[in-house]
């Protein structure tokens, strides 16, 4: 695979080429996903649940993200690799800079942080130091207590306007990519069309520039209730490789997520 850079992702946004992204946490899956042509991989703090078996992302430590980022980078040397800064690892600028350094030194191209206005100063400080930052708004799992659970965000007009304003402010502060999670498809469309940076959606309809899924959801190995937007691509594909091909194709052609998988 060619080396994927932020310029490439911007180019795809400008030329309306949709791209697929997926979480990965280890060498073998990262290699498989990269070999199938997935251009963007996220070492998400979802590993707190999918790998560590916790009930939320809150127990994840920076050293966990470092460990998994190193493994994923070895398996996928050319993908654009995004890694999460976990809960409370960026509550102030100095701490954010220190922890970002560890994650970038582990092989990530970009770090992802959850939240709105309160991140502006931190984003500016990171961007001034040439760090690529991805924002994450809408349903932000690190705030699930504050949000009273894992619910669709931005359904009411005021909440939707707040998310639009936050997206603008984060872009102005210097983020180079944005993840929008669990928001109405029309709101995601509006945000995507009004920002000049790539917007990746999860549970946000098909009008974002990219889509991301947690690999266990995509492969149908998440036990219990899965979110409305998650689709098991393995069930009709016969192999993991075919499931990934199908995911990439459906994202590129705006077939996934259709209305059945959107809010
Ligand atoms: O941690 C994660 O896997 C994520 C995705 C759900 C976007 O943040």
XYZ file of C-alpha atoms and ligand atoms in Angstrom:
271
model
C 0.000 0.000 0.000
C 1.178 3.546 -0.730
C 2.007 5.650 2.291
C -1.170 7.390 3.513
C -0.668 10.968 4.723
C -2.930 13.757 5.909
C -2.511 15.421 2.477
C -3.907 12.292 0.861
C -6.941 12.337 3.178
C -7.499 16.037 2.394
C -7.227 15.264 -1.313
C -9.883 12.554 -0.946
C -12.160 15.010 0.850
C -11.783 17.619 -1.900
C -12.352 14.990 -4.609
C -15.292 13.418 -2.737
C -13.633 9.998 -2.473
C -14.943 8.256 0.624
C -12.590 6.178 2.734
C -12.944 3.365 5.246
C -11.260 3.262 8.635
C -11.240 0.584 11.326
C -9.907 0.079 14.823
C -7.066 -2.394 15.359
C -5.056 -3.230 18.417
C -2.481 -5.810 17.354
C 0.082 -6.720 14.681
C -1.863 -9.490 12.906
C -5.140 -7.672 12.367
C -3.359 -4.430 11.482
C -1.415 -6.299 8.809
C -4.518 -7.993 7.435
C -6.503 -4.717 7.326
C -3.643 -2.886 5.669
C -3.121 -5.673 3.122
C -6.802 -5.457 2.210
C -6.380 -1.715 1.563
C -7.800 -0.025 4.660
C -6.053 3.365 4.605
C -6.777 4.576 8.155
C -6.463 2.602 11.397
C -7.362 3.801 14.874
C -5.848 2.418 18.048
C -8.949 3.377 19.980
C -9.393 3.442 23.712
C -12.270 1.082 22.898
C -9.518 -1.438 23.647
C -10.551 -0.946 27.275
C -13.613 -2.997 26.379
C -12.624 -5.061 23.342
C -9.187 -6.153 24.589
C -9.188 -5.625 28.346
C -12.803 -6.625 29.036
C -13.720 -3.520 31.035
C -17.210 -2.056 30.900
C -15.980 1.337 29.609
C -12.931 3.117 28.176
C -12.166 4.867 31.461
C -9.563 2.409 32.855
C -7.311 2.696 29.757
C -3.831 4.089 30.436
C -1.387 5.884 28.144
C 0.970 2.918 28.384
C -1.781 0.652 26.998
C -2.184 2.905 23.951
C 1.603 3.018 23.521
C 1.818 -0.782 23.604
C -0.949 -1.333 21.059
C 0.189 1.541 18.816
C 3.643 -0.046 18.531
C 2.155 -3.436 17.608
C -0.257 -1.976 15.046
C 2.429 0.160 13.447
C 4.622 -2.915 12.944
C 1.773 -4.677 11.141
C 0.709 -1.670 9.068
C 3.709 0.530 8.282
C 1.958 2.585 5.573
C -1.507 3.272 6.967
C -2.467 6.605 8.462
C -2.400 5.671 12.133
C -4.493 7.499 14.637
C -4.255 6.738 18.383
C -6.466 7.880 21.237
C -5.288 9.866 24.205
C -7.163 8.049 26.981
C -9.324 9.444 29.771
C -7.652 12.195 31.838
C -4.399 12.007 29.896
C -4.948 15.474 28.368
C -6.726 17.429 31.089
C -4.153 20.229 30.849
C -1.677 21.311 28.219
C 1.542 20.100 29.848
C 0.139 16.633 30.484
C -1.323 16.483 26.968
C 2.048 17.380 25.400
C 3.898 14.770 27.463
C 1.442 11.972 26.675
C 1.166 12.929 23.010
C 4.940 12.619 22.677
C 4.770 9.039 23.997
C 2.043 8.060 21.542
C 3.625 9.721 18.515
C 6.957 8.073 19.439
C 5.106 4.738 19.455
C 4.225 5.207 15.781
C 0.974 7.181 15.549
C 0.623 9.870 12.872
C -2.097 11.695 14.762
C -3.654 11.717 18.227
C -7.405 11.853 18.904
C -9.004 13.669 21.823
C -12.644 13.848 22.890
C -14.497 17.043 23.701
C -15.449 20.558 22.683
C -14.526 24.129 23.593
C -12.418 23.241 26.616
C -9.824 21.646 24.295
C -9.079 24.794 22.292
C -5.953 25.848 24.192
C -4.570 22.294 24.163
C -5.222 21.876 20.421
C -3.471 25.188 19.685
C -0.431 24.182 21.744
C -0.203 20.767 20.057
C -0.727 22.179 16.552
C 1.928 24.858 17.075
C 4.316 21.980 17.745
C 3.367 20.301 14.444
C 1.298 17.573 16.060
C -1.665 16.350 14.006
C -4.771 16.381 16.196
C -8.131 14.731 15.521
C -11.174 15.955 17.449
C -14.029 13.687 18.526
C -17.481 15.125 19.225
C -21.063 13.864 19.563
C -21.135 10.767 21.718
C -17.809 10.928 23.536
C -17.460 7.625 25.429
C -14.981 9.047 27.963
C -17.876 11.264 29.174
C -20.537 8.555 29.354
C -21.244 9.301 33.030
C -21.795 12.979 32.290
C -23.942 12.089 29.248
C -25.976 9.553 31.275
C -25.039 6.678 28.977
C -24.249 5.933 25.345
C -26.972 7.914 23.606
C -27.427 9.644 20.264
C -26.328 13.281 20.601
C -27.506 16.443 18.818
C -31.122 15.415 18.330
C -32.535 18.698 19.702
C -31.911 21.917 17.760
C -29.917 23.558 20.570
C -27.677 20.510 20.977
C -27.192 20.262 17.219
C -26.206 23.938 17.025
C -23.775 23.440 19.886
C -22.089 20.571 18.004
C -21.857 22.664 14.810
C -20.269 25.498 16.777
C -17.847 23.110 18.503
C -16.781 21.609 15.178
C -15.971 25.089 13.839
C -14.094 26.117 16.959
C -12.025 22.934 16.958
C -11.121 23.385 13.295
C -10.192 27.000 13.961
C -8.004 25.868 16.865
C -6.074 23.529 14.560
C -7.545 20.010 14.388
C -6.807 18.364 11.057
C -9.538 15.695 11.238
C -12.782 15.192 13.157
C -14.642 12.080 14.323
C -18.390 12.523 14.827
C -20.040 9.712 16.771
C -23.720 8.849 17.108
C -25.352 11.959 15.734
C -28.222 12.367 13.243
C -27.132 11.846 9.631
C -28.314 15.305 8.556
C -26.313 17.009 11.263
C -23.190 15.030 10.285
C -23.750 16.083 6.665
C -23.967 19.731 7.671
C -20.779 19.511 9.757
C -18.918 17.635 6.995
C -19.910 20.138 4.295
C -18.965 23.123 6.395
C -15.508 22.004 7.503
C -12.461 21.956 5.259
C -10.888 18.985 7.093
C -11.850 15.296 6.664
C -14.752 14.209 8.886
C -15.062 10.540 9.852
C -18.388 9.240 11.070
C -19.459 6.373 13.284
C -23.211 6.153 13.667
C -23.445 9.433 11.746
C -24.915 8.464 8.379
C -23.243 8.133 5.005
C -22.448 11.766 4.224
C -19.174 12.058 6.134
C -15.863 11.790 4.264
C -14.872 8.573 6.008
C -16.462 5.849 8.122
C -14.996 4.009 11.069
C -16.087 0.863 12.875
C -14.743 -1.026 15.856
C -13.251 -4.200 14.342
C -15.138 -6.537 16.678
C -18.462 -4.970 15.615
C -17.566 -5.239 11.931
C -16.627 -8.907 12.355
C -19.747 -9.673 14.371
C -17.886 -10.918 17.442
C -19.320 -8.360 19.863
C -21.552 -10.241 22.302
C -24.847 -8.749 23.464
C -26.583 -5.627 22.232
C -24.716 -3.823 19.469
C -25.434 -0.242 18.440
C -27.875 0.413 15.579
C -25.066 1.559 13.270
C -22.862 -1.504 13.665
C -22.993 -4.007 10.819
C -21.632 -7.557 10.786
C -19.757 -7.680 7.476
C -18.402 -11.177 8.117
C -21.719 -13.017 8.222
C -22.184 -12.960 4.439
C -18.568 -12.717 3.362
C -17.037 -16.105 4.153
C -13.673 -14.760 5.317
C -12.304 -11.805 7.242
C -10.493 -10.640 4.095
C -13.756 -10.627 2.109
C -15.570 -8.868 4.955
C -13.008 -6.054 4.896
C -13.240 -5.803 1.099
C -16.997 -5.566 1.366
C -16.784 -2.881 4.074
C -14.367 -0.791 1.971
C -16.569 -1.146 -1.116
C -19.810 -0.283 0.699
C -18.228 2.805 2.275
C -16.736 3.981 -1.025
C -20.102 3.609 -2.767
C -22.129 5.132 0.101
C -24.018 1.858 0.547
C -22.992 1.686 4.191
C -24.361 3.088 6.388
C -27.800 3.285 4.786
C -30.903 4.461 6.690
C -31.151 1.174 8.545
C -27.794 1.917 10.200
C -28.255 5.677 10.718
C -30.073 8.029 13.054
O -12.072 4.170 20.746
C -12.614 3.988 19.641
O -12.654 2.879 19.094
C -13.195 5.145 18.985
C -14.087 4.891 17.794
C -15.386 4.409 18.263
C -14.210 6.090 16.928
O -13.015 6.246 19.408
